Amino acid sequence: MITVASCSSSLLPSLQSLPGFLFKSRTFFYFHQIQNPQRFCKLFTQKRFHNALLSPQSSLQFPSHPNPDILLSYLISAVSSCSSISYCRAIHSCVIKSFNYTDGFIGDQLVSCYARLGGADDARNMFDEMPNKDLVSWNSLISGFARRGYVDKCLDAFFRMKFEMGIEPNEVTLISITSACASRGAVDEGKYIHGFALKLGVLWEVKLVNSLINLYGKSGYLDAVCRLVETMPVGNIVSWNLMIASHAQNGTAADGVGYFNLMRRAGINPDDGTVLSLLEACENLGLLKLAEGVHGLITKCGLYANATVATGLLDLYAKLGRLNYSLKVFREVNNPDKVAWTAMLAGYAVHGNGREAMELFEGMVKAGVEPDHVTFTHLLSACSHSGLVKEGKNYFDIMSQVYGIEPRLDHYSCMVDLLGRSGLLNDAYELIKCMPLKPNSAVWGALFGACRVYGNIELGKEVAERLFSLDPSDSRNYIMLSNMYSAAGLWRDASKVRALMKEKGLIRNPGCSFIEHGNKIHRFAVGDRSHPESEKIYTKLEEVIGKIREAGFVSKTEFILHDVEQAVKEDMISKHSEKLAIAFGLLVTNAGMPIIITKNLRICGDCHSTAKLISLIEKRTIIIRDSKRFHHFAAGICSCGDYW
């Protein structure tokens, strides 16, 4: 490596023209003795230095001899490490004084830097001023725009290059454009580039094919993904990883796992990208055994030390209901970073472990890890799910006062939820009105949920109107308002809301519960008799319902929001999907195993009470994840403290 130490002492006279503070700086004055280029670049982009360079009084002229290539190499390094447009302009001015744009591709580097930092106009102006522009120059401009996702600017430069200048693009050009298309979901533009690549005859280039796979996969065009893989001459690990990820992201995670098995049969060893795609597939499938298999693969392949992989694993376990597994993985991570701490905090939040989340946060701060806005979102959510109003208010205050993090919509949503769940509806409403940001559907939805729980029809109707105007197509808001009216006995108003839904063509999402058994997910709906073991399931359900009724349980038929007879209500509520899944779990799992169930909607009050008593009488742990959080039922108690 060429270092500044090799420069001739004849460079030193040029330093006499530096402003006083730089000339007196021992670090810069002896820069010819520095062995580390990064230190030079860091000094070069200091604010005072670049201001001095831009000053009209500055007479700084870097020498063109005896070794201008040495200084040029450092300028190029400074450009690549540049972190702001103003710094880039400072280096630009230095180049104007001492070099030609064509020297060492410095012009290309500056163009790419401006574009990378979001200075599209600066990049374009700089590029237009360059006297000699070749394919590398055009690729620098296009790749810079691509990193920012400027699809239109990429295509504009592409058309200028080809049709105005007559320069033929290469695979590097096309990879940059397809990457930009993938980041913005610009499928039609990507298809055009795909066709152009076909005509140009460069689809043999694996990196280009991979970029097209990424584009089509993110856009849900799985048929196009498969055709590309089948026709590419030689794939690599990236190709396989993209295949797995594409299927995991588009609802066909089982096919993604199948491609992983094909990859192994082809003798290709997985890497961290493979494992991360598999973890995503596991989350979508909800299969704990598959997750445990991936865990074993991680250990076998020596990827456990990878913080990103370990974080993905602990996050997966938390989402599958095994928080104890998550904590074990977290404790085995050496020097966990901010993402790992935040993932563990998120796990505590969704399981309603507010006190544990607070302890973890304090441990994170003591470890010297700086929390960010995502950390505080999960911390406030944990306080909300545990009813920790005082603590939540304190964290909301110190977030800005101590850590300088301005509250975002997610934070306000958590605070409204925290206040609303505690019955402080007026305080929650006042907070929304005082927000410096325009409240979104999540913020209003948090207050709407509290209105439902506490039966505040008047405020609930006002909030519902706000939600209808923000998102007229969200059926959940209409259903919640209808349920509020029904719970209050306002059947005519409830009927009007349902008629409005029908008029808008909105369909209610039916409640379903899911449970894993035998490497398969079993689905149950209310009153469902489609399962092969349906007779045994209903027999078991009648048995346990009989036991809890003997213990004094009375069905909470007020949760049946239909104007029907009491006997009909009792029959309807006894066949809810959660109850069927619990009965199935009791039939097929061993006594020492927890019964883990996932539901797509909120758990109703009757099913919540039923699960508590079944856990007591059957001496079983039942874990139910609804659309908002986990409920851990054991010995007749729920982890949420009946607070959800």
C-alpha positions as a printed Julia matrix, in Angstrom:
644×3 Matrix{Float64}:
   0.0     0.0     0.0
   1.28    3.48   -0.86
   1.35    5.69    2.23
   1.8     9.41    2.72
   5.03    8.6     4.53
   6.61    7.96    1.15
   6.02   11.58    0.02
   9.03   13.81   -0.51
   9.69   16.57    2.0
   9.13   18.99   -0.91
   5.44   18.6    -0.14
   5.83   20.53    3.1
   6.16   24.07    1.66
   2.66   23.83    0.28
   1.42   23.48    3.85
   2.54   27.03    4.6
  -0.58   28.28    2.81
  -2.9    26.44    5.21
  -4.94   28.52    7.68
  -3.28   28.97   11.05
  -5.25   26.35   12.94
  -4.24   23.7    10.41
  -0.63   24.78   10.18
  -0.36   24.61   13.96
  -2.02   21.21   14.06
   0.66   18.66   14.89
  -1.52   15.92   13.4
  -1.77   17.57    9.99
   1.66   19.18    9.92
   3.24   15.76   10.25
   0.75   14.01    7.99
   3.68   12.74    5.92
   4.53   10.5     8.88
   1.06    8.96    9.14
   0.93    5.31    8.21
  -2.89    4.97    8.28
  -4.8     6.37    5.27
  -8.07    6.34    7.19
  -6.72    8.84    9.7
  -5.8    11.16    6.85
  -9.28   10.86    5.34
 -10.91   11.51    8.69
  -8.86   14.68    9.14
  -9.47   15.69    5.55
 -13.24   15.73    6.05
 -13.22   17.6     9.35
 -15.64   20.51    9.3
 -13.05   23.24    9.92
 -10.81   21.85    7.21
 -13.49   21.67    4.51
 -14.72   25.19    5.48
 -11.17   26.45    5.03
 -10.98   24.8     1.62
 -14.18   26.52    0.55
 -13.06   29.89    1.89
 -12.16   32.45   -0.83
  -9.11   33.42    1.23
  -7.7    29.91    1.12
  -4.58   29.62   -1.01
  -4.13   25.92   -0.48
  -2.62   24.31   -3.56
  -1.65   20.68   -3.4
   1.59   20.03   -5.28
   1.53   18.26   -8.63
   5.01   16.83   -8.0
   6.89   14.83   -7.12
   4.22   12.19   -6.35
   0.75   13.52   -7.26
  -0.61    9.97   -7.52
  -0.06    9.52   -3.8
  -2.18   12.51   -2.86
  -4.75   11.56   -5.48
  -5.14    8.11   -3.94
  -5.89    9.76   -0.6
  -8.42   12.11   -2.15
 -10.2     9.14   -3.7
 -10.22    7.41   -0.29
 -11.61   10.59    1.26
 -14.42   10.66   -1.31
 -15.34    7.02   -0.63
 -15.56    7.68    3.14
 -17.4    10.98    2.77
 -20.52   11.24    4.93
 -22.17   14.48    3.81
 -22.65   16.56    0.68
 -20.88   19.54    2.24
 -17.75   17.44    2.84
 -17.96   16.15   -0.71
 -18.09   19.74   -1.97
 -14.97   20.55    0.07
 -13.05   17.7    -1.57
 -14.51   18.75   -4.92
 -13.09   22.25   -4.5
  -9.68   20.8    -3.66
  -9.78   18.69   -6.8
 -10.65   21.74   -8.91
  -7.62   23.59   -7.51
  -5.12   20.8    -7.91
  -6.25   18.18  -10.42
  -8.1    17.4   -13.59
 -11.41   15.53  -13.46
  -9.92   12.77  -15.57
  -7.08   12.07  -13.15
  -7.49    8.66  -11.53
 -11.23    8.62  -12.16
 -11.64   11.25   -9.43
 -14.51   12.8   -11.38
 -16.35    9.48  -11.48
 -15.78    9.06   -7.75
 -17.2    12.51   -6.98
 -20.27   11.91   -9.14
 -20.94    8.6    -7.41
 -20.44   10.22   -3.99
 -22.88   13.06   -4.68
 -25.51   10.63   -5.92
 -24.95    8.24   -2.99
 -25.5    11.06   -0.5
 -28.73   12.19   -2.16
 -27.31   15.16   -4.08
 -28.89   14.25   -7.4
 -28.54   17.76   -8.84
 -24.91   18.03   -7.7
 -24.16   14.66   -9.27
 -25.83   15.61  -12.55
 -24.09   19.01  -12.73
 -20.72   17.5   -11.88
 -21.24   14.77  -14.47
 -22.19   17.26  -17.21
 -19.01   19.28  -16.51
 -16.72   16.3   -17.01
 -14.95   16.55  -20.39
 -14.39   12.87  -21.08
 -17.19   10.48  -20.11
 -16.79    6.78  -20.79
 -18.83    3.74  -19.76
 -17.27    3.78  -16.28
 -18.39    7.39  -15.84
 -21.97    6.59  -16.84
 -22.0     3.54  -14.56
 -20.8     5.71  -11.65
 -23.72    8.07  -12.18
 -26.28    5.29  -12.57
 -25.0     3.24   -9.61
 -25.09    6.35   -7.41
 -28.71    6.99   -8.35
 -29.51    3.29   -7.87
 -28.27    3.31   -4.26
 -30.87    5.98   -3.5
 -33.61    4.15   -5.41
 -33.94    6.88   -8.07
 -35.41    4.65  -10.78
 -36.43    7.5   -13.09
 -33.0     9.14  -12.9
 -31.31    5.77  -13.55
 -33.4     5.22  -16.66
 -32.91    8.8   -17.86
 -29.13    8.39  -17.63
 -29.41    4.97  -19.28
 -31.3     6.38  -22.28
 -28.91    9.34  -22.63
 -25.92    7.02  -22.54
 -27.26    4.61  -25.13
 -29.32    6.7   -27.51
 -27.66   10.13  -27.31
 -24.03    9.17  -26.73
 -24.09    5.77  -28.45
 -22.34    4.04  -25.53
 -23.41    0.41  -25.12
 -24.27   -0.54  -21.5
 -22.78   -3.61  -19.86
 -23.96   -5.94  -17.11
 -22.81   -3.49  -14.4
 -25.17   -0.87  -15.81
 -28.11   -3.27  -15.87
 -27.42   -4.64  -12.38
 -27.54   -1.12  -10.94
 -30.86   -0.32  -12.62
 -32.54   -3.6   -11.64
 -31.37   -3.08   -8.04
 -33.08    0.32   -8.03
 -36.21   -1.22   -9.54
 -36.23   -3.92   -6.83
 -35.94   -1.35   -4.02
 -38.92    0.61   -5.39
 -41.05   -2.26   -6.71
 -40.78   -0.92  -10.25
 -41.61   -4.19  -12.01
 -42.5    -2.78  -15.44
 -39.23   -0.87  -15.63
 -37.4    -3.98  -14.48
 -39.05   -6.05  -17.2
 -37.77   -3.56  -19.78
 -34.21   -3.98  -18.47
 -34.71   -7.76  -18.46
 -35.67   -7.65  -22.13
 -32.75   -5.41  -22.95
 -30.36   -7.81  -21.18
 -31.79  -10.65  -23.24
 -31.17   -8.76  -26.49
 -27.71   -7.76  -25.36
 -26.89  -11.39  -24.6
 -25.63  -10.87  -21.04
 -28.07  -13.1   -19.16
 -25.23  -15.54  -18.62
 -23.89  -13.12  -15.97
 -24.89  -14.64  -12.6
 -24.96  -11.32  -10.72
 -27.36   -9.86  -13.25
 -29.66  -12.87  -13.08
 -29.59  -12.68   -9.28
 -30.6    -9.03   -9.39
 -33.55   -9.96  -11.62
 -34.5   -12.8    -9.27
 -34.45  -10.31   -6.4
 -36.67   -7.9    -8.37
 -39.28  -10.49   -9.33
 -39.18  -12.17   -5.93
 -39.87   -8.95   -4.04
 -42.72   -8.19   -6.43
 -44.36  -11.61   -6.09
 -43.6   -12.9    -9.6
 -42.56  -16.39   -8.5
 -43.07  -17.94  -11.94
 -40.54  -15.51  -13.39
 -38.15  -16.33  -10.54
 -38.36  -20.06  -11.26
 -37.85  -19.58  -15.0
 -34.74  -17.49  -14.41
 -33.26  -20.1   -12.1
 -34.04  -22.91  -14.52
 -32.41  -21.15  -17.47
 -29.32  -19.71  -15.8
 -26.22  -21.73  -16.74
 -24.55  -21.77  -13.33
 -26.14  -20.61  -10.09
 -24.42  -19.75   -6.83
 -25.31  -19.55   -3.17
 -26.88  -16.11   -3.67
 -29.23  -17.56   -6.31
 -30.44  -20.26   -3.93
 -30.82  -17.79   -1.06
 -32.93  -15.5    -3.22
 -35.12  -18.45   -4.26
 -35.75  -19.39   -0.63
 -36.38  -15.77    0.4
 -38.71  -15.11   -2.54
 -40.98  -17.98   -1.57
 -40.81  -17.14    2.13
 -41.94  -13.57    1.39
 -44.8   -14.55   -0.9
 -46.79  -17.04    1.12
 -45.15  -20.2    -0.22
 -42.6   -20.73    2.53
 -42.92  -24.53    2.3
 -41.66  -24.36   -1.3
 -38.77  -22.2    -0.06
 -37.8   -24.94    2.39
 -38.04  -27.41   -0.48
 -35.54  -25.37   -2.49
 -33.23  -25.39    0.52
 -33.32  -29.2     0.5
 -32.52  -29.19   -3.23
 -29.62  -26.86   -2.55
 -28.18  -29.24    0.02
 -28.56  -32.17   -2.36
 -26.61  -30.15   -4.93
 -23.73  -30.04   -2.47
 -23.93  -26.3    -1.74
 -23.21  -25.38    1.87
 -25.51  -22.77    3.42
 -24.26  -19.38    4.57
 -25.73  -16.7     6.81
 -28.0   -15.48    3.98
 -29.44  -18.99    3.62
 -30.15  -19.24    7.33
 -31.82  -15.82    7.49
 -34.11  -16.8     4.6
 -34.93  -20.09    6.34
 -35.74  -18.27    9.58
 -38.2   -16.1     7.66
 -39.76  -19.22    6.18
 -40.06  -20.75    9.65
 -41.85  -17.66   10.92
 -44.37  -17.77    8.08
 -44.98  -21.5     8.52
 -45.13  -21.28   12.31
 -43.41  -24.65   12.74
 -41.41  -24.92   15.94
 -39.78  -28.21   14.94
 -38.52  -26.65   11.73
 -37.11  -23.74   13.74
 -35.29  -26.18   16.01
 -33.9   -27.92   12.91
 -32.58  -24.59   11.58
 -31.1   -23.94   15.03
 -29.18  -27.19   14.73
 -28.03  -26.22   11.22
 -26.75  -22.88   12.56
 -24.71  -24.65   15.21
 -23.38  -27.27   12.78
 -22.3   -24.66   10.21
 -20.55  -22.51   12.79
 -22.86  -19.53   12.2
 -23.84  -19.09   15.83
 -21.21  -16.41   16.3
 -22.89  -14.31   13.61
 -24.84  -11.68   15.58
 -27.39  -11.18   12.79
 -28.16  -14.9    12.62
 -28.41  -15.24   16.4
 -30.71  -12.22   16.56
 -32.94  -13.68   13.85
 -33.11  -16.96   15.77
 -34.06  -15.39   19.1
 -36.67  -13.23   17.36
 -38.16  -16.33   15.71
 -38.4   -18.25   18.98
 -40.16  -15.29   20.62
 -42.71  -15.14   17.8
 -43.32  -18.89   18.08
 -44.13  -18.59   21.78
 -40.86  -19.93   23.2
 -39.58  -16.87   25.03
 -37.35  -19.03   27.24
 -35.55  -20.26   24.11
 -35.09  -16.66   22.97
 -33.53  -15.68   26.27
 -31.16  -18.64   26.11
 -29.99  -17.66   22.62
 -29.59  -14.03   23.7
 -27.43  -14.98   26.67
 -25.17  -17.0    24.39
 -24.49  -14.04   22.06
 -21.06  -12.52   22.66
 -21.27   -8.73   22.98
 -24.83   -8.34   21.67
 -25.32   -5.23   19.57
 -28.23   -2.79   19.59
 -30.28   -4.95   17.23
 -29.93   -8.03   19.47
 -30.88   -6.09   22.62
 -33.87   -4.56   20.84
 -35.02   -7.94   19.47
 -35.0    -9.42   22.96
 -36.85   -6.37   24.24
 -39.45   -6.84   21.48
 -39.9   -10.45   22.62
 -40.61   -9.36   26.18
 -43.03   -6.72   24.88
 -45.17   -9.05   22.76
 -45.32  -11.56   25.63
 -46.41   -8.82   28.04
 -43.34   -9.1    30.3
 -43.11   -5.41   31.16
 -40.92   -5.71   34.26
 -38.45   -7.98   32.48
 -38.35   -5.56   29.55
 -37.48   -2.69   31.91
 -34.69   -4.73   33.53
 -33.32   -5.63   30.1
 -33.36   -1.98   29.04
 -31.41   -0.97   32.13
 -28.91   -3.75   31.39
 -28.58   -2.5    27.83
 -27.76    1.02   29.03
 -25.25   -0.28   31.59
 -23.55   -2.28   28.82
 -22.93    1.0    27.0
 -25.33    0.26   24.13
 -27.16    3.39   22.97
 -30.93    2.82   22.49
 -32.65    4.16   19.39
 -36.25    4.96   18.44
 -37.02    1.28   17.75
 -35.79    0.31   21.22
 -38.14    2.81   22.84
 -41.07    1.68   20.69
 -40.79   -1.85   22.1
 -40.09   -0.59   25.63
 -43.23    1.57   25.61
 -45.21   -1.32   24.11
 -44.03   -3.57   26.95
 -45.19   -0.98   29.5
 -48.53   -0.74   27.71
 -49.14   -4.5    27.74
 -48.32   -4.63   31.45
 -50.25   -1.56   32.62
 -47.1     0.26   33.73
 -48.45    3.79   33.26
 -46.01    5.65   35.49
 -43.01    3.83   34.07
 -44.2     4.32   30.49
 -44.6     8.07   31.0
 -41.09    8.23   32.46
 -39.54    6.41   29.48
 -41.47    8.62   27.07
 -39.95   11.69   28.76
 -36.35   10.49   28.99
 -36.44    9.34   25.38
 -36.16   12.96   24.24
 -34.7    14.61   27.33
 -31.84   12.16   27.92
 -31.31   10.43   24.57
 -32.36   13.21   22.21
 -34.85   11.0    20.34
 -37.88   12.94   19.15
 -41.11   10.94   19.58
 -42.49    9.42   16.39
 -45.95    8.18   15.53
 -45.15    4.7    16.87
 -44.24    6.17   20.26
 -47.44    8.22   20.44
 -49.43    5.13   19.45
 -47.87    3.21   22.35
 -48.6     6.03   24.79
 -52.23    6.32   23.67
 -52.55    2.55   24.05
 -50.94    2.69   27.5
 -53.31    5.41   28.74
 -56.34    3.91   27.04
 -55.83    0.42   28.43
 -55.67    1.93   31.92
 -59.01    3.65   31.44
 -57.49    7.12   31.02
 -59.39    7.77   27.8
 -59.57   11.55   28.23
 -55.81   11.73   28.85
 -55.21    9.63   25.74
 -57.48   11.88   23.67
 -55.75   15.03   24.96
 -52.37   13.55   24.07
 -53.55   12.99   20.49
 -54.82   16.56   20.22
 -51.48   17.94   21.51
 -49.31   15.82   19.21
 -46.91   17.8    16.99
 -47.45   15.12   14.32
 -50.63   14.34   12.42
 -52.09   11.18   14.05
 -52.36    8.16   11.78
 -54.65    5.13   11.9
 -52.42    3.36   14.44
 -52.75    6.24   16.92
 -56.51    6.57   16.5
 -56.85    2.77   16.49
 -55.21    2.54   19.91
 -57.82    4.94   21.33
 -60.61    3.14   19.48
 -59.61   -0.15   21.12
 -59.8     1.48   24.55
 -63.26    2.88   23.74
 -64.39   -0.67   22.93
 -63.02   -2.11   26.17
 -64.56    0.6    28.37
 -67.78    0.97   26.38
 -67.38    4.67   25.62
 -69.8     4.82   22.7
 -69.75    8.59   22.24
 -65.97    8.9    21.94
 -65.75    5.62   20.05
 -68.11    6.91   17.36
 -66.01   10.07   16.93
 -62.78    8.06   16.67
 -64.42    5.64   14.22
 -65.27    8.54   11.9
 -61.6     9.59   11.96
 -60.53    6.05   11.07
 -63.12    5.77    8.29
 -61.74    8.92    6.67
 -58.11    7.72    6.98
 -58.75    4.24    5.59
 -62.29    3.64    4.26
 -61.39    0.09    3.16
 -60.29   -1.29    6.55
 -63.13   -3.59    7.6
 -61.78   -3.95   11.15
 -62.9    -0.46   12.13
 -66.47   -1.06   10.95
 -66.6    -4.39   12.77
 -65.33   -2.87   16.01
 -67.91   -0.07   15.88
 -70.66   -2.59   15.13
 -69.51   -4.72   18.07
 -69.51   -1.68   20.35
 -73.1    -0.93   19.4
 -74.08   -4.58   19.83
 -72.44   -4.83   23.27
 -74.48   -1.77   24.33
 -77.7    -3.28   22.96
 -77.91   -0.72   20.15
 -78.88   -3.33   17.56
 -80.27   -0.84   15.03
 -77.03    1.17   14.97
 -75.02   -2.04   14.67
 -77.17   -3.12   11.74
 -76.55    0.23    9.99
 -72.78   -0.25   10.28
 -73.0    -3.78    8.87
 -75.14   -2.49    6.0
 -72.51    0.18    5.3
 -69.86   -2.55    5.15
 -71.97   -4.51    2.67
 -72.49   -1.37    0.57
 -68.71   -0.8     0.42
 -68.07   -4.45   -0.41
 -66.03   -5.05    2.75
 -65.74   -8.61    4.04
 -65.16   -9.59    7.65
 -62.06  -11.7     8.19
 -63.26  -14.91    9.9
 -61.59  -15.87   13.17
 -59.24  -18.85   12.94
 -56.93  -20.61   15.37
 -53.82  -22.6    14.44
 -51.85  -25.28   16.27
 -48.81  -27.32   15.24
 -48.78  -31.11   15.4
 -46.96  -33.74   13.37
 -44.95  -31.21   11.31
 -48.22  -29.67   10.17
 -50.32  -26.65   11.07
 -53.93  -27.54   11.93
 -56.54  -24.82   11.34
 -59.82  -24.4    13.19
 -62.73  -21.99   12.61
 -65.77  -21.43   14.8
 -68.02  -24.5    14.75
 -65.52  -26.24   12.45
 -66.14  -29.96   11.8
 -63.82  -30.4     8.82
 -60.92  -31.89   10.8
 -60.46  -35.68   10.42
 -60.51  -36.03   14.22
 -63.53  -33.78   14.59
 -65.62  -36.23   16.66
 -62.82  -36.8    19.18
 -62.15  -33.07   19.39
 -65.77  -32.19   20.21
 -65.99  -35.05   22.71
 -62.87  -33.76   24.47
 -64.19  -30.2    24.38
 -67.5   -31.22   25.98
 -65.53  -33.1    28.62
 -63.36  -30.13   29.67
 -66.24  -27.65   29.44
 -68.17  -29.93   31.78
 -65.26  -29.98   34.25
 -64.87  -26.2    34.4
 -68.63  -25.72   34.77
 -68.55  -28.04   37.76
 -65.88  -25.71   39.14
 -68.32  -22.79   38.82
 -67.57  -21.44   35.35
 -70.41  -19.61   33.6
 -70.16  -18.75   29.92
 -69.81  -15.03   29.2
 -72.42  -14.86   26.5
 -72.17  -11.06   26.34
 -69.29  -11.66   23.96
 -71.74  -13.12   21.43
 -72.73   -9.91   19.68
 -75.85  -11.23   17.97
 -79.49  -10.61   18.89
 -80.37  -14.27   19.53
 -81.67  -16.42   22.39
 -79.44  -17.18   25.4
 -79.27  -20.91   24.59
 -78.1   -20.14   21.07
 -75.46  -17.78   22.42
 -74.11  -20.47   24.76
 -73.93  -22.98   21.92
 -72.15  -20.48   19.65
 -69.58  -19.4    22.21
 -68.71  -22.97   23.2
 -67.49  -23.68   19.64
 -65.05  -20.8    19.23
 -61.9   -21.69   17.33
 -59.59  -21.26   20.35
 -61.59  -23.83   22.33
 -61.44  -26.36   19.48
 -57.68  -25.85   19.17
 -57.23  -26.32   22.93
 -59.25  -29.55   22.85
 -57.13  -30.82   19.96
 -53.95  -29.87   21.82
 -55.09  -31.81   24.89
 -55.63  -34.86   22.71
 -52.32  -34.9    20.82
 -49.67  -33.44   23.19
 -47.94  -34.91   26.19
 -48.8   -33.61   29.64
 -45.44  -31.88   30.07
 -45.63  -29.96   26.79
 -47.21  -26.52   26.46
 -50.13  -26.15   24.08
 -49.22  -23.28   21.71
 -52.01  -21.71   19.65
 -52.04  -18.77   17.26
 -55.19  -16.77   16.49
 -55.61  -14.21   13.72
 -57.96  -11.98   15.79
 -58.13  -10.83   19.41
 -59.07  -13.52   21.92
 -62.55  -12.97   23.36
 -63.22  -12.68   27.08
 -65.04  -15.99   27.34
 -62.22  -17.94   25.64
 -59.73  -16.15   27.89
 -61.59  -17.23   31.04
 -62.04  -20.75   29.64
 -58.3   -21.12   28.94
 -57.44  -20.02   32.47
 -59.69  -22.64   34.08
 -58.61  -25.42   31.69
 -54.96  -24.71   32.56
 -55.87  -25.12   36.24
 -58.02  -28.24   35.99
 -55.93  -30.05   33.36
 -52.64  -28.85   34.91
 -51.38  -27.72   31.51
 -49.63  -24.63   30.2
 -51.57  -23.03   27.35
 -49.99  -20.27   25.25
 -52.23  -18.32   22.88
 -50.95  -15.61   20.59
 -53.71  -13.34   19.35
 -53.32  -10.46   16.9
 -51.76   -8.22   19.57
 -49.81  -10.29   22.11
 -49.13  -13.63   23.81
 -51.2   -14.98   26.68
 -49.52  -17.57   28.92
 -52.11  -19.53   30.89
 -50.9   -21.65   33.82
 -52.48  -22.71   37.13
 -55.58  -20.64   36.4
 -53.7   -17.38   35.8
 -52.85  -15.51   32.6
 -49.59  -13.64   32.14
 -51.52  -10.57   30.98
 -53.16  -10.26   34.39
 -56.52  -10.07   32.59
 -55.22   -6.84   31.08
 -55.45   -6.89   27.32
